[in-house]
Structures are given as structure tokens and as C-alpha cells.
């Protein structure tokens, strides 16, 4: 009995380790040419995303971030190279992985399809074959979780930018995807909505371990959405890879037309003035470090 | 008017249209048009908007009158009154009924793909009108219209129209992408109003 239990436990641990290490997305030097002749060649660092990771693709406007997401979503066919999502080729086998991927597109107005907010959130879940009663239950739950229950009967067209983003996010999450794709999730929304959405996504990742890939050009919100990131050069070259803190502190992102958050600039300036500060993106942490240094200098 | 159930309004609209198509006298048609306008006013609808929307078919009326000959003044009046009364009734119906409600009723007897097509047409009108307004505003702000140089203005208008066309094509591609990733299967669902 003990042996059987131990064998089962070992099998479970192996399965968990395997799941943890499972590659969700694997992109190897893909090239795509748009109708206008613009060529985007996504190469450089290998683009690999493991299960449970929160990853950001950073780059200036027009660098090729959205093209990378289109490859993952199977919306464009590469001229050359290889894209694998959950072990499948998304451009050819998207139907097999569609229900495992939730997407919030850059222009959410074009993504909102349902006649009402409730219908829109239920849209994908019903398309993926979830029973109506279960869909109702899940839509109600996500409406409450994102604090948009009062919007349930509203027409999507008349919502504000922040409200539309939340509805699109709810629609992407209602069928509990394993991978969440966010194309510029914080673009065009106010500060309060940004904080709310970032807080919600952070909590969701902690609770479910959902794999998340975001494209971001506003560096102030990156640390809320990702732990690791790639920096993309104009034309699609994946030039840098590392933790978000490492990318900001160990590289000059100005070369990539990206401005680091003010907290990074402040720490770098203070280091030049002789302050021994640890790298952090958390303003409260920086304040504590400065307070501790000043106190030690005042009361040695 | 806003509180009357959509189904009843739809039946009433169908009856009014049938009635208007059968009335052949100018006084009766005038009375019907007046009644439609009175309903719009009592329903607190923006009268200016109602009138602007009622004017749209006038373009087709002009084409019609240019293309037929030997028509009497009475016949012209009858056609004009009939068209405006029907358009007015339809406009009042749409402005007092939410489109999910209209959609819900149509879903009961039309096939799914037709509902989806109707719905996308309706939804696109909003998105395209926003886009058109933006282009129009930019055209004005950037001095696109110069009454002293009509030829240049026309040429710029052509460019703006081309820009709008390209923008619309790109937008339809993005909507198609969104439908693909959201698993669209030729059906739009309306689950009814959620209360409580």
C-alpha cells in the first residue's frame, strides 16, 4: 500500500515538473512579408515561453510586436521559420488550440462583437461549446471580479475606453484559457483603470498560474504585467532577454527608443551621487532604501 | 413609447407600413405623417435627429423623379408623403427600441447566419461612422476644403475617400481576425437582458 502510494506520488511530482517545464510558445526565426512589402523578421534570441510565465515583449511602435502575437495566434503564415503553440502550428492547426488561448487585441472596439456586454463576454465560451448555464455562471462571476457587473446590459459601443478593455479582458478569460495574450493592454485607458486591470491580472496570475504574454511600449506598466521580457529592435529582431528589472538596470533601452520608468532613472542618478541602492522597480522599496541610507548617515 | 415591448412595436410598425402602402389620398397620408411626427415629439426623441434620418431616402426620390416621365404632381406628393411617413415610423421604432431587443425578436424566425450578417452591418455602421467623423474632422482641421480652389478640394476629397477606404479594409481585416480568435461559428448570441 505504501509502495503504491509512493509510486503515485512520484508520478504526480514528475507530471507537475513536466507541466511546469512545458513550453507553451516556441518561435524560431520567423519571417513574414505584409501586402505592402514590409518585411518583419522575428529572429535573434529564441522566443520560448514556459507554462506559468508572465512575459512582456517590449519595443517601440512599429518594431514588430503585434506581428509576433499574430504568429502566435495563427493569423499570419510565416514565409520561413517555425512557430509552435502548445506543440501545434497555430497557422495550420489553430482550431485545435483556439479554446486554450484568450486574447485581448490592441483595438478592443473591433473585438467586441456581442449585442450587449453580457452577450459579448459569453461569446467565445458559447462558441467553444460551454453549456449555457455554465456560461451564465462564469460570465456573472467575471463581471463581479472585474467590477463591471453594472455594465452587463449596456451596448459595447457606448462604453468608455477602460470599460471596453475590461469587457474584452472578461471575454478572453471567461473560458479559462491556459495562455492569455494581451496586445498593448494598457493603451488608451486612464490611470484608475490601469491600476485596476494590473491588480486584477496580478492576482489572477498568483491564483491560477496562467501563462501571460503582453506587448507593451509604455515602460511604466511593464513590471505590473510581467516578470521577464524580450526587447525587440525595429524590424523584429529580439535583441535582449531577461528579468524586467535586469533589462532596465543592465541595458540602455534608449538604444531601442524606449524610456525606462522614472524610478530606474532616479536610482541610476542616485548611484552616480554615491548612494548604494539595490535595483528595484518598486517606489516604496526605493523610499525605504533611501530612508535607511539617510538615517545611517545622520545617526552613524 | 420606449416602454412598449419590442415585439408589439414591431407588429405595429409592420401594420403601419402596410397601411401606408395602401393609402392613396394626400390628406390621409399627410395625417399619417403628422401622426408619426407627433409620436416622435411625445416620445421625447431629438426632433432634429429624426428629421435628418428621415431625409436619407430623399436622395433616392430625386433619382426616381429624374428617371420617370409623365408623372402628375399628385402622384409625386403621394410618393413623397408615403416615403417620409414610412421612414419616420421606422426611425421612431429604431430610436425607441434597443437593438439587442430587435435582434432578439429577429433571432426567433431568421436563420443564424442572416442574423449575424444583419448584426455585423449594424455594428459596422457605428464603427465606420466614428471613423468617417474622425477623417472629416481632420480634413477640416488641416484645411482640406478651400472654396476658392474647388478642383484642389475635390482632389483632396478623393484622397480622403481613398484613405477611408483603405482604413475600412484594414479594419474589416482586424474584425475578421478578432472573430477568428474568438471562435466565431456563424452565430451571434443574445442571451436576453440580465436583471438582479
CSV table of C-alpha atoms in Angstrom, one decimal:
chain,number,residue,atom,x,y,z
A,1,UNK,CA,0.0,0.0,0.0
A,2,UNK,CA,2.9,2.3,1.0
A,3,UNK,CA,4.7,1.4,-2.2
A,4,UNK,CA,1.7,2.1,-4.3
A,5,UNK,CA,1.2,5.5,-2.7
A,6,UNK,CA,4.9,6.4,-3.2
A,7,UNK,CA,4.7,5.4,-6.8
A,8,UNK,CA,1.6,7.5,-7.3
A,9,UNK,CA,3.2,10.5,-5.5
A,10,UNK,CA,6.4,10.2,-7.6
A,11,UNK,CA,4.3,10.1,-10.8
A,12,UNK,CA,2.4,13.1,-9.7
A,13,UNK,CA,5.6,15.1,-8.9
A,14,UNK,CA,7.1,14.1,-12.3
A,15,UNK,CA,3.8,15.3,-14.0
A,16,UNK,CA,3.9,18.6,-12.1
A,17,UNK,CA,7.6,19.2,-13.0
A,18,UNK,CA,6.8,18.3,-16.7
A,19,UNK,CA,3.9,20.7,-16.7
A,20,UNK,CA,6.0,23.4,-15.2
A,21,UNK,CA,8.6,23.0,-17.8
A,22,UNK,CA,6.2,22.6,-20.7
A,23,UNK,CA,6.9,25.0,-23.5
A,24,UNK,CA,3.7,26.9,-24.3
A,25,UNK,CA,5.2,29.0,-27.1
A,26,UNK,CA,8.3,28.4,-29.2
A,27,UNK,CA,9.2,30.7,-32.0
A,28,UNK,CA,12.3,30.1,-34.1
A,29,UNK,CA,13.3,32.8,-36.6
A,30,UNK,CA,10.0,33.6,-38.4
A,31,UNK,CA,9.7,35.9,-41.3
A,32,UNK,CA,6.6,37.5,-42.7
A,33,UNK,CA,6.1,39.9,-45.5
A,34,UNK,CA,3.0,42.1,-45.4
A,35,UNK,CA,1.0,43.0,-48.6
A,36,UNK,CA,2.7,46.4,-48.7
A,37,UNK,CA,6.1,44.8,-48.9
A,38,UNK,CA,7.1,45.4,-45.3
A,39,UNK,CA,9.1,42.5,-44.1
A,40,UNK,CA,9.2,41.6,-40.4
A,41,UNK,CA,11.9,39.1,-39.5
A,42,UNK,CA,11.5,37.9,-35.9
A,43,UNK,CA,14.9,36.4,-35.0
A,44,UNK,CA,17.7,36.9,-32.6
A,45,UNK,CA,17.1,35.4,-29.2
A,46,UNK,CA,15.0,32.3,-29.2
A,47,UNK,CA,11.4,33.1,-28.2
A,48,UNK,CA,10.4,30.5,-25.7
A,49,UNK,CA,7.6,30.8,-23.1
A,50,UNK,CA,7.1,28.2,-20.4
A,51,UNK,CA,3.9,27.4,-18.7
A,52,UNK,CA,3.1,29.8,-15.9
A,53,UNK,CA,5.4,32.6,-17.1
A,54,UNK,CA,4.5,36.2,-17.3
A,55,UNK,CA,6.4,37.6,-20.3
A,56,UNK,CA,6.4,41.0,-22.0
A,57,UNK,CA,7.6,41.9,-25.4
A,58,UNK,CA,9.0,45.4,-25.2
A,59,UNK,CA,9.6,47.6,-28.3
A,60,UNK,CA,8.9,50.9,-29.8
A,61,UNK,CA,5.9,51.4,-32.1
A,62,UNK,CA,6.2,49.5,-35.3
A,63,UNK,CA,9.0,47.3,-34.1
A,64,UNK,CA,7.0,44.1,-34.9
A,65,UNK,CA,5.5,43.2,-31.5
A,66,UNK,CA,2.0,42.8,-32.9
A,67,UNK,CA,3.4,40.7,-35.8
A,68,UNK,CA,4.8,38.3,-33.2
A,69,UNK,CA,1.4,38.0,-31.5
A,70,UNK,CA,-0.2,37.4,-34.9
A,71,UNK,CA,2.2,34.5,-35.4
A,72,UNK,CA,1.2,33.0,-32.0
A,73,UNK,CA,-2.5,33.4,-32.9
A,74,UNK,CA,-2.0,31.8,-36.3
A,75,UNK,CA,-3.4,35.0,-38.0
A,76,UNK,CA,-0.5,35.1,-40.4
A,77,UNK,CA,1.5,32.4,-42.1
A,78,UNK,CA,5.3,32.7,-41.9
A,79,UNK,CA,7.4,32.7,-45.1
A,80,UNK,CA,10.0,30.8,-43.2
A,81,UNK,CA,10.8,29.7,-39.6
A,82,UNK,CA,8.8,27.8,-37.1
A,83,UNK,CA,6.0,28.7,-34.6
A,84,UNK,CA,4.8,26.2,-32.1
A,85,UNK,CA,2.0,26.9,-29.6
A,86,UNK,CA,1.0,24.0,-27.3
A,87,UNK,CA,3.0,21.8,-29.6
A,88,UNK,CA,0.9,22.8,-32.7
A,89,UNK,CA,1.5,25.0,-35.7
A,90,UNK,CA,-1.0,27.8,-35.0
A,91,UNK,CA,-1.3,28.9,-38.6
A,92,UNK,CA,-2.5,25.5,-39.7
A,93,UNK,CA,-3.9,23.8,-36.5
A,94,UNK,CA,-5.4,26.8,-34.8
A,95,UNK,CA,-8.8,25.0,-34.3
A,96,UNK,CA,-7.0,22.5,-32.0
A,97,UNK,CA,-5.6,25.1,-29.7
A,98,UNK,CA,-8.1,28.0,-30.0
A,99,UNK,CA,-10.0,27.3,-26.8
A,100,UNK,CA,-6.8,27.3,-24.8
A,101,UNK,CA,-5.9,30.9,-25.8
A,102,UNK,CA,-7.6,34.1,-24.6
A,103,UNK,CA,-6.8,37.3,-26.5
A,104,UNK,CA,-7.2,41.0,-25.8
A,105,UNK,CA,-6.4,42.8,-29.0
A,106,UNK,CA,-4.9,46.3,-29.3
A,107,UNK,CA,-8.1,47.9,-30.7
A,108,UNK,CA,-10.7,46.3,-28.5
A,109,UNK,CA,-13.6,48.2,-30.1
A,110,UNK,CA,-13.2,45.8,-33.1
A,111,UNK,CA,-13.1,42.8,-30.8
A,112,UNK,CA,-16.4,43.5,-29.0
A,113,UNK,CA,-19.0,41.5,-31.0
A,114,UNK,CA,-21.9,40.8,-28.8
A,115,UNK,CA,-25.1,42.9,-28.8
A,116,UNK,CA,-24.7,43.6,-25.0
A,117,UNK,CA,-21.7,43.4,-22.6
A,118,UNK,CA,-23.1,40.1,-21.2
A,119,UNK,CA,-23.5,38.6,-24.7
A,120,UNK,CA,-20.0,39.7,-25.7
A,121,UNK,CA,-18.4,38.1,-22.6
A,122,UNK,CA,-20.3,34.9,-23.3
A,123,UNK,CA,-19.5,34.9,-27.0
A,124,UNK,CA,-16.3,32.8,-27.0
A,125,UNK,CA,-17.4,30.5,-24.3
A,126,UNK,CA,-20.5,29.6,-26.2
A,127,UNK,CA,-18.5,29.2,-29.5
A,128,UNK,CA,-16.2,26.8,-27.7
A,129,UNK,CA,-19.1,24.7,-26.6
A,130,UNK,CA,-19.6,25.5,-23.0
A,131,UNK,CA,-23.2,24.8,-21.8
A,132,UNK,CA,-25.4,27.9,-21.5
A,133,UNK,CA,-25.9,27.5,-17.7
A,134,UNK,CA,-22.2,27.2,-17.0
A,135,UNK,CA,-21.5,30.2,-19.3
A,136,UNK,CA,-24.1,32.3,-17.4
A,137,UNK,CA,-22.4,31.4,-14.1
A,138,UNK,CA,-18.9,32.2,-15.4
A,139,UNK,CA,-20.0,35.5,-17.0
A,140,UNK,CA,-21.6,36.6,-13.8
A,141,UNK,CA,-18.5,35.7,-11.8
A,142,UNK,CA,-16.1,37.5,-14.1
A,143,UNK,CA,-18.4,40.6,-14.3
A,144,UNK,CA,-18.2,40.8,-10.5
A,145,UNK,CA,-14.4,40.1,-10.4
A,146,UNK,CA,-13.7,42.9,-12.8
A,147,UNK,CA,-16.2,45.2,-11.1
A,148,UNK,CA,-18.3,45.7,-14.3
A,149,UNK,CA,-21.5,44.0,-13.2
A,150,UNK,CA,-23.4,47.2,-13.7
A,151,UNK,CA,-22.4,47.3,-17.4
A,152,UNK,CA,-23.9,43.8,-18.2
A,153,UNK,CA,-26.9,45.2,-20.2
A,154,UNK,CA,-25.0,48.0,-21.9
A,155,UNK,CA,-24.2,48.2,-25.6
A,156,UNK,CA,-20.4,47.8,-26.1
A,157,UNK,CA,-20.2,50.7,-28.5
A,158,UNK,CA,-21.2,53.2,-25.7
A,159,UNK,CA,-18.6,52.1,-23.2
A,160,UNK,CA,-15.5,54.2,-22.2
A,161,UNK,CA,-12.0,53.0,-23.2
A,162,UNK,CA,-11.3,51.5,-19.8
A,163,UNK,CA,-14.7,49.8,-19.7
A,164,UNK,CA,-14.2,48.3,-23.2
A,165,UNK,CA,-10.8,46.9,-22.2
A,166,UNK,CA,-12.3,45.3,-19.1
A,167,UNK,CA,-15.1,43.8,-21.2
A,168,UNK,CA,-12.6,42.4,-23.7
A,169,UNK,CA,-10.5,41.0,-20.9
A,170,UNK,CA,-13.6,39.4,-19.3
A,171,UNK,CA,-14.4,37.9,-22.7
A,172,UNK,CA,-10.9,36.5,-23.0
A,173,UNK,CA,-10.9,35.0,-19.5
A,174,UNK,CA,-14.4,33.5,-19.3
A,175,UNK,CA,-13.5,30.2,-20.9
A,176,UNK,CA,-10.5,29.9,-18.5
A,177,UNK,CA,-7.7,29.9,-21.1
A,178,UNK,CA,-4.2,28.5,-20.3
A,179,UNK,CA,-2.5,31.3,-22.3
A,180,UNK,CA,-3.5,34.9,-22.2
A,181,UNK,CA,-2.3,37.2,-25.0
A,182,UNK,CA,-2.5,40.9,-24.3
A,183,UNK,CA,-1.6,43.4,-27.1
A,184,UNK,CA,-0.9,46.7,-25.5
A,185,UNK,CA,-3.4,46.1,-22.7
A,186,UNK,CA,-2.9,49.5,-21.0
A,187,UNK,CA,-3.0,51.7,-24.1
A,188,UNK,CA,-5.6,54.4,-24.2
A,189,UNK,CA,-7.0,53.9,-20.7
A,190,UNK,CA,-7.0,56.1,-17.7
A,191,UNK,CA,-4.8,55.7,-14.6
A,192,UNK,CA,-7.5,54.2,-12.4
A,193,UNK,CA,-8.4,51.6,-15.0
A,194,UNK,CA,-4.7,50.7,-15.5
A,195,UNK,CA,-4.3,50.1,-11.8
A,196,UNK,CA,-7.5,48.1,-11.6
A,197,UNK,CA,-6.6,45.9,-14.6
A,198,UNK,CA,-2.9,45.4,-13.5
A,199,UNK,CA,-4.1,44.5,-10.0
A,200,UNK,CA,-6.6,42.0,-11.3
A,201,UNK,CA,-4.1,40.4,-13.7
A,202,UNK,CA,-1.5,40.1,-10.9
A,203,UNK,CA,-4.0,38.4,-8.6
A,204,UNK,CA,-5.2,36.1,-11.4
A,205,UNK,CA,-1.6,35.0,-12.2
A,206,UNK,CA,-0.9,34.3,-8.5
A,207,UNK,CA,-4.1,32.3,-8.1
A,208,UNK,CA,-4.1,30.3,-11.4
A,209,UNK,CA,-0.5,30.5,-12.7
A,210,UNK,CA,-1.9,31.4,-16.1
A,211,UNK,CA,0.8,32.0,-18.8
A,212,UNK,CA,0.6,35.6,-20.0
A,213,UNK,CA,2.3,37.3,-22.9
A,214,UNK,CA,1.9,41.0,-23.3
A,215,UNK,CA,3.2,43.5,-25.8
A,216,UNK,CA,4.0,46.8,-24.2
A,217,UNK,CA,5.6,50.1,-25.3
A,218,UNK,CA,4.8,52.0,-22.1
A,219,UNK,CA,7.6,51.1,-19.7
A,220,UNK,CA,5.8,52.4,-16.6
A,221,UNK,CA,3.4,49.4,-16.6
A,222,UNK,CA,5.7,46.6,-17.5
A,223,UNK,CA,6.6,45.4,-14.0
A,224,UNK,CA,2.8,45.1,-13.2
A,225,UNK,CA,2.3,42.7,-16.1
A,226,UNK,CA,5.5,40.7,-16.5
A,227,UNK,CA,8.4,39.1,-14.7
A,228,UNK,CA,10.6,38.6,-17.7
A,229,UNK,CA,10.8,40.2,-21.1
A,230,UNK,CA,12.2,40.4,-24.6
A,231,UNK,CA,13.3,43.7,-26.1
A,232,UNK,CA,12.6,44.0,-29.8
A,233,UNK,CA,14.5,46.1,-32.2
A,234,UNK,CA,12.9,47.8,-35.2
A,235,UNK,CA,12.2,45.1,-37.9
A,236,UNK,CA,11.5,42.3,-35.4
A,237,UNK,CA,15.0,41.4,-34.0
A,238,UNK,CA,14.7,40.0,-30.5
A,239,UNK,CA,17.8,41.6,-29.1
A,240,UNK,CA,17.6,41.3,-25.3
A,241,UNK,CA,16.1,38.8,-22.9
A,242,UNK,CA,16.0,38.8,-19.1
A,243,UNK,CA,14.1,39.8,-16.0
A,244,UNK,CA,12.3,43.1,-16.2
A,245,UNK,CA,14.5,44.6,-13.5
A,246,UNK,CA,17.6,43.3,-15.2
A,247,UNK,CA,16.6,44.7,-18.6
A,248,UNK,CA,16.0,48.1,-17.1
A,249,UNK,CA,19.2,48.3,-15.0
A,250,UNK,CA,21.7,46.4,-17.1
A,251,UNK,CA,20.9,47.9,-20.5
A,252,UNK,CA,20.4,51.2,-22.1
A,253,UNK,CA,17.0,50.9,-23.5
A,254,UNK,CA,17.3,54.3,-25.1
A,255,UNK,CA,19.0,52.5,-28.0
A,256,UNK,CA,15.7,50.8,-28.6
A,257,UNK,CA,13.7,54.0,-28.4
A,258,UNK,CA,12.3,53.0,-25.0
A,259,UNK,CA,12.4,55.2,-21.9
A,260,UNK,CA,12.8,53.4,-18.6
A,261,UNK,CA,10.3,54.2,-15.8
A,262,UNK,CA,11.3,57.2,-13.7
A,263,UNK,CA,12.2,55.0,-10.7
A,264,UNK,CA,15.0,53.4,-12.8
A,265,UNK,CA,16.4,56.8,-13.9
A,266,UNK,CA,16.3,58.1,-10.3
A,267,UNK,CA,18.2,55.1,-9.0
A,268,UNK,CA,20.8,55.3,-11.7
A,269,UNK,CA,21.3,59.1,-10.9
A,270,UNK,CA,21.4,58.5,-7.2
A,271,UNK,CA,24.1,55.8,-7.7
A,272,UNK,CA,26.2,58.3,-9.5
A,273,UNK,CA,25.9,60.6,-6.5
A,274,UNK,CA,27.2,57.8,-4.2
A,275,UNK,CA,24.0,56.2,-3.0
A,276,UNK,CA,24.4,52.4,-2.7
A,277,UNK,CA,20.9,51.3,-3.9
A,278,UNK,CA,19.6,47.9,-4.9
A,279,UNK,CA,17.8,47.6,-8.3
A,280,UNK,CA,14.1,47.8,-7.8
A,281,UNK,CA,11.1,48.9,-9.7
A,282,UNK,CA,9.0,49.4,-6.5
A,283,UNK,CA,8.8,53.0,-5.4
A,284,UNK,CA,8.1,52.0,-1.8
A,285,UNK,CA,11.1,49.8,-1.7
A,286,UNK,CA,13.3,52.7,-3.1
A,287,UNK,CA,11.9,55.1,-0.4
A,288,UNK,CA,12.7,52.5,2.3
A,289,UNK,CA,16.3,52.2,0.9
A,290,UNK,CA,16.8,56.0,0.8
A,291,UNK,CA,15.4,56.4,4.3
A,292,UNK,CA,17.7,53.7,5.6
A,293,UNK,CA,20.7,55.3,4.0
A,294,UNK,CA,19.8,58.8,5.2
A,295,UNK,CA,19.2,57.6,8.7
A,296,UNK,CA,22.5,55.7,8.8
A,297,UNK,CA,24.3,58.9,7.6
A,298,UNK,CA,22.5,61.1,10.2
A,299,UNK,CA,22.9,58.7,13.1
A,300,UNK,CA,26.1,56.7,12.2
B,1,UNK,CA,-43.3,54.6,-26.4
B,2,UNK,CA,-39.9,53.5,-25.0
B,3,UNK,CA,-41.6,51.1,-22.6
B,4,UNK,CA,-43.8,49.3,-25.1
B,5,UNK,CA,-42.5,45.8,-25.7
B,6,UNK,CA,-40.3,45.5,-28.8
B,7,UNK,CA,-42.5,42.7,-30.3
B,8,UNK,CA,-45.6,44.9,-30.1
B,9,UNK,CA,-43.8,47.8,-31.7
B,10,UNK,CA,-42.5,45.6,-34.5
B,11,UNK,CA,-46.0,44.3,-35.3
B,12,UNK,CA,-47.4,47.9,-35.1
B,13,UNK,CA,-44.6,49.0,-37.5
B,14,UNK,CA,-45.4,46.3,-40.0
B,15,UNK,CA,-49.2,47.2,-39.8
B,16,UNK,CA,-48.4,50.9,-40.3
B,17,UNK,CA,-46.2,50.2,-43.3
B,18,UNK,CA,-48.9,48.1,-44.8
B,19,UNK,CA,-51.5,50.8,-44.2
B,20,UNK,CA,-49.3,53.5,-45.7
B,21,UNK,CA,-48.7,51.4,-48.8
B,22,UNK,CA,-52.4,51.1,-49.3
B,23,UNK,CA,-53.5,54.7,-48.7
B,24,UNK,CA,-53.9,56.6,-52.0
B,25,UNK,CA,-55.1,60.0,-50.8
B,26,UNK,CA,-52.9,63.1,-50.0
B,27,UNK,CA,-55.0,64.2,-46.9
B,28,UNK,CA,-54.8,60.8,-45.3
B,29,UNK,CA,-51.1,60.4,-46.0
B,30,UNK,CA,-50.5,63.9,-44.6
B,31,UNK,CA,-52.4,62.9,-41.4
B,32,UNK,CA,-50.3,59.8,-41.1
B,33,UNK,CA,-47.0,61.7,-41.4
B,34,UNK,CA,-48.2,64.2,-38.9
B,35,UNK,CA,-49.1,61.4,-36.5
B,36,UNK,CA,-45.6,59.9,-36.9
B,37,UNK,CA,-44.0,63.3,-36.1
B,38,UNK,CA,-46.4,63.7,-33.1
B,39,UNK,CA,-45.4,60.3,-31.8
B,40,UNK,CA,-41.7,61.3,-32.1
B,41,UNK,CA,-42.3,64.5,-30.2
B,42,UNK,CA,-44.3,62.8,-27.4
B,43,UNK,CA,-41.6,60.1,-27.1
B,44,UNK,CA,-39.1,63.0,-26.4
B,45,UNK,CA,-37.0,62.0,-29.3
B,46,UNK,CA,-34.5,64.5,-30.7
B,47,UNK,CA,-36.7,66.0,-33.4
B,48,UNK,CA,-33.7,67.3,-35.4
B,49,UNK,CA,-32.1,63.8,-35.5
B,50,UNK,CA,-35.4,62.3,-36.6
B,51,UNK,CA,-35.7,64.8,-39.4
B,52,UNK,CA,-32.1,64.3,-40.5
B,53,UNK,CA,-32.6,60.5,-40.6
B,54,UNK,CA,-35.9,60.9,-42.5
B,55,UNK,CA,-34.1,62.9,-45.2
B,56,UNK,CA,-31.9,60.0,-46.3
B,57,UNK,CA,-34.4,58.4,-48.7
B,58,UNK,CA,-34.8,61.8,-50.4
B,59,UNK,CA,-31.7,61.1,-52.5
B,60,UNK,CA,-33.4,58.0,-54.0
B,61,UNK,CA,-36.6,60.0,-54.5
B,62,UNK,CA,-34.6,62.6,-56.6
B,63,UNK,CA,-33.1,59.8,-58.7
B,64,UNK,CA,-36.6,58.3,-59.1
B,65,UNK,CA,-38.2,61.6,-60.2
B,66,UNK,CA,-35.4,62.2,-62.7
B,67,UNK,CA,-35.8,58.7,-64.2
B,68,UNK,CA,-39.5,58.7,-64.8
B,69,UNK,CA,-41.6,61.0,-67.0
B,70,UNK,CA,-45.2,61.9,-67.3
B,71,UNK,CA,-45.9,61.7,-63.6
B,72,UNK,CA,-48.6,64.0,-62.1
B,73,UNK,CA,-48.0,66.4,-59.2
B,74,UNK,CA,-50.5,64.5,-57.1
B,75,UNK,CA,-48.6,61.2,-57.7
B,76,UNK,CA,-45.3,63.0,-56.7
B,77,UNK,CA,-46.8,64.2,-53.5
B,78,UNK,CA,-48.3,60.8,-52.7
B,79,UNK,CA,-44.9,59.2,-53.2
B,80,UNK,CA,-43.1,61.8,-51.1
B,81,UNK,CA,-45.6,61.6,-48.2
B,82,UNK,CA,-45.6,57.8,-48.3
B,83,UNK,CA,-41.8,57.6,-48.2
B,84,UNK,CA,-41.4,60.1,-45.4
B,85,UNK,CA,-44.2,58.6,-43.3
B,86,UNK,CA,-42.7,55.1,-43.6
B,87,UNK,CA,-39.2,56.3,-42.9
B,88,UNK,CA,-40.4,58.4,-40.0
B,89,UNK,CA,-42.1,55.3,-38.5
B,90,UNK,CA,-39.0,53.2,-38.9
B,91,UNK,CA,-36.8,55.9,-37.4
B,92,UNK,CA,-39.2,56.2,-34.4
B,93,UNK,CA,-39.1,52.4,-34.0
B,94,UNK,CA,-35.3,52.2,-34.0
B,95,UNK,CA,-34.8,55.2,-31.8
B,96,UNK,CA,-37.2,53.9,-29.1
B,97,UNK,CA,-36.1,50.2,-29.2
B,98,UNK,CA,-32.7,48.9,-28.1
B,99,UNK,CA,-31.0,46.8,-30.9
B,100,UNK,CA,-30.5,43.8,-28.7
B,101,UNK,CA,-34.3,43.7,-28.3
B,102,UNK,CA,-34.8,43.9,-32.1
B,103,UNK,CA,-32.1,41.4,-32.5
B,104,UNK,CA,-33.7,39.0,-30.0
B,105,UNK,CA,-37.1,39.1,-31.9
B,106,UNK,CA,-35.5,38.6,-35.3
B,107,UNK,CA,-33.5,35.6,-33.9
B,108,UNK,CA,-36.8,33.8,-33.4
B,109,UNK,CA,-37.6,33.4,-37.1
B,110,UNK,CA,-34.5,34.2,-39.1
B,111,UNK,CA,-31.6,31.8,-39.6
B,112,UNK,CA,-28.4,32.4,-37.6
B,113,UNK,CA,-26.1,33.4,-40.5
B,114,UNK,CA,-28.7,36.1,-41.5
B,115,UNK,CA,-28.9,37.5,-38.0
B,116,UNK,CA,-25.1,37.6,-37.9
B,117,UNK,CA,-24.9,39.4,-41.2
B,118,UNK,CA,-27.6,41.9,-40.1
B,119,UNK,CA,-25.8,42.4,-36.8
B,120,UNK,CA,-22.4,43.0,-38.4
B,121,UNK,CA,-23.9,45.5,-40.8
B,122,UNK,CA,-25.5,47.3,-37.8
B,123,UNK,CA,-22.3,47.1,-35.7
B,124,UNK,CA,-20.1,48.3,-38.6
B,125,UNK,CA,-22.2,51.4,-39.2
B,126,UNK,CA,-21.2,52.6,-35.7
B,127,UNK,CA,-17.5,51.9,-36.2
B,128,UNK,CA,-17.4,53.3,-39.7
B,129,UNK,CA,-19.4,56.4,-38.8
B,130,UNK,CA,-16.8,57.1,-36.0
B,131,UNK,CA,-14.0,56.6,-38.4
B,132,UNK,CA,-15.7,58.8,-41.1
B,133,UNK,CA,-16.3,61.6,-38.5
B,134,UNK,CA,-12.6,61.5,-37.5
B,135,UNK,CA,-11.5,61.7,-41.1
B,136,UNK,CA,-14.0,64.6,-41.7
B,137,UNK,CA,-12.7,66.5,-38.7
B,138,UNK,CA,-9.1,66.0,-39.7
B,139,UNK,CA,-9.9,67.1,-43.2
B,140,UNK,CA,-11.5,70.4,-41.9
B,141,UNK,CA,-8.7,71.0,-39.4
B,142,UNK,CA,-5.9,70.5,-42.0
B,143,UNK,CA,-7.6,72.9,-44.4
B,144,UNK,CA,-8.8,70.3,-46.9
B,145,UNK,CA,-11.7,72.5,-48.0
B,146,UNK,CA,-10.9,75.6,-50.0
B,147,UNK,CA,-13.9,77.1,-51.7
B,148,UNK,CA,-11.6,79.3,-53.9
B,149,UNK,CA,-10.0,76.2,-55.4
B,150,UNK,CA,-12.8,73.6,-56.0
B,151,UNK,CA,-10.6,71.4,-58.2
B,152,UNK,CA,-7.9,71.1,-55.5
B,153,UNK,CA,-10.6,70.5,-52.9
B,154,UNK,CA,-12.2,67.7,-55.0
B,155,UNK,CA,-8.8,66.1,-55.4
B,156,UNK,CA,-8.1,66.2,-51.7
B,157,UNK,CA,-11.6,64.8,-51.0
B,158,UNK,CA,-10.7,61.9,-53.4
B,159,UNK,CA,-7.6,61.3,-51.4
B,160,UNK,CA,-9.5,61.4,-48.1
B,161,UNK,CA,-12.1,58.9,-49.5
B,162,UNK,CA,-9.2,56.6,-50.6
B,163,UNK,CA,-7.8,56.9,-47.1
B,164,UNK,CA,-11.1,56.0,-45.7
B,165,UNK,CA,-11.5,53.0,-48.0
B,166,UNK,CA,-8.0,51.6,-47.1
B,167,UNK,CA,-8.8,52.2,-43.4
B,168,UNK,CA,-12.1,50.4,-43.7
B,169,UNK,CA,-10.4,47.4,-45.4
B,170,UNK,CA,-7.8,47.2,-42.7
B,171,UNK,CA,-10.5,47.5,-40.0
B,172,UNK,CA,-12.5,44.7,-41.6
B,173,UNK,CA,-9.3,42.5,-41.6
B,174,UNK,CA,-8.9,43.2,-37.9
B,175,UNK,CA,-12.5,42.4,-37.1
B,176,UNK,CA,-12.1,39.2,-39.1
B,177,UNK,CA,-9.0,38.4,-37.0
B,178,UNK,CA,-10.9,39.0,-33.8
B,179,UNK,CA,-13.8,36.8,-35.0
B,180,UNK,CA,-11.3,34.0,-35.7
B,181,UNK,CA,-9.5,34.1,-32.4
B,182,UNK,CA,-12.8,34.3,-30.6
B,183,UNK,CA,-14.1,31.1,-32.3
B,184,UNK,CA,-16.9,32.7,-34.4
B,185,UNK,CA,-19.2,30.0,-35.8
B,186,UNK,CA,-21.6,32.0,-38.0
B,187,UNK,CA,-23.8,32.8,-34.9
B,188,UNK,CA,-24.3,35.8,-32.7
B,189,UNK,CA,-25.8,35.0,-29.3
B,190,UNK,CA,-28.2,37.2,-27.4
B,191,UNK,CA,-28.9,35.8,-24.0
B,192,UNK,CA,-31.5,38.5,-23.1
B,193,UNK,CA,-31.3,41.3,-20.6
B,194,UNK,CA,-29.9,40.3,-17.2
B,195,UNK,CA,-31.6,41.7,-14.2
B,196,UNK,CA,-30.9,41.4,-10.5
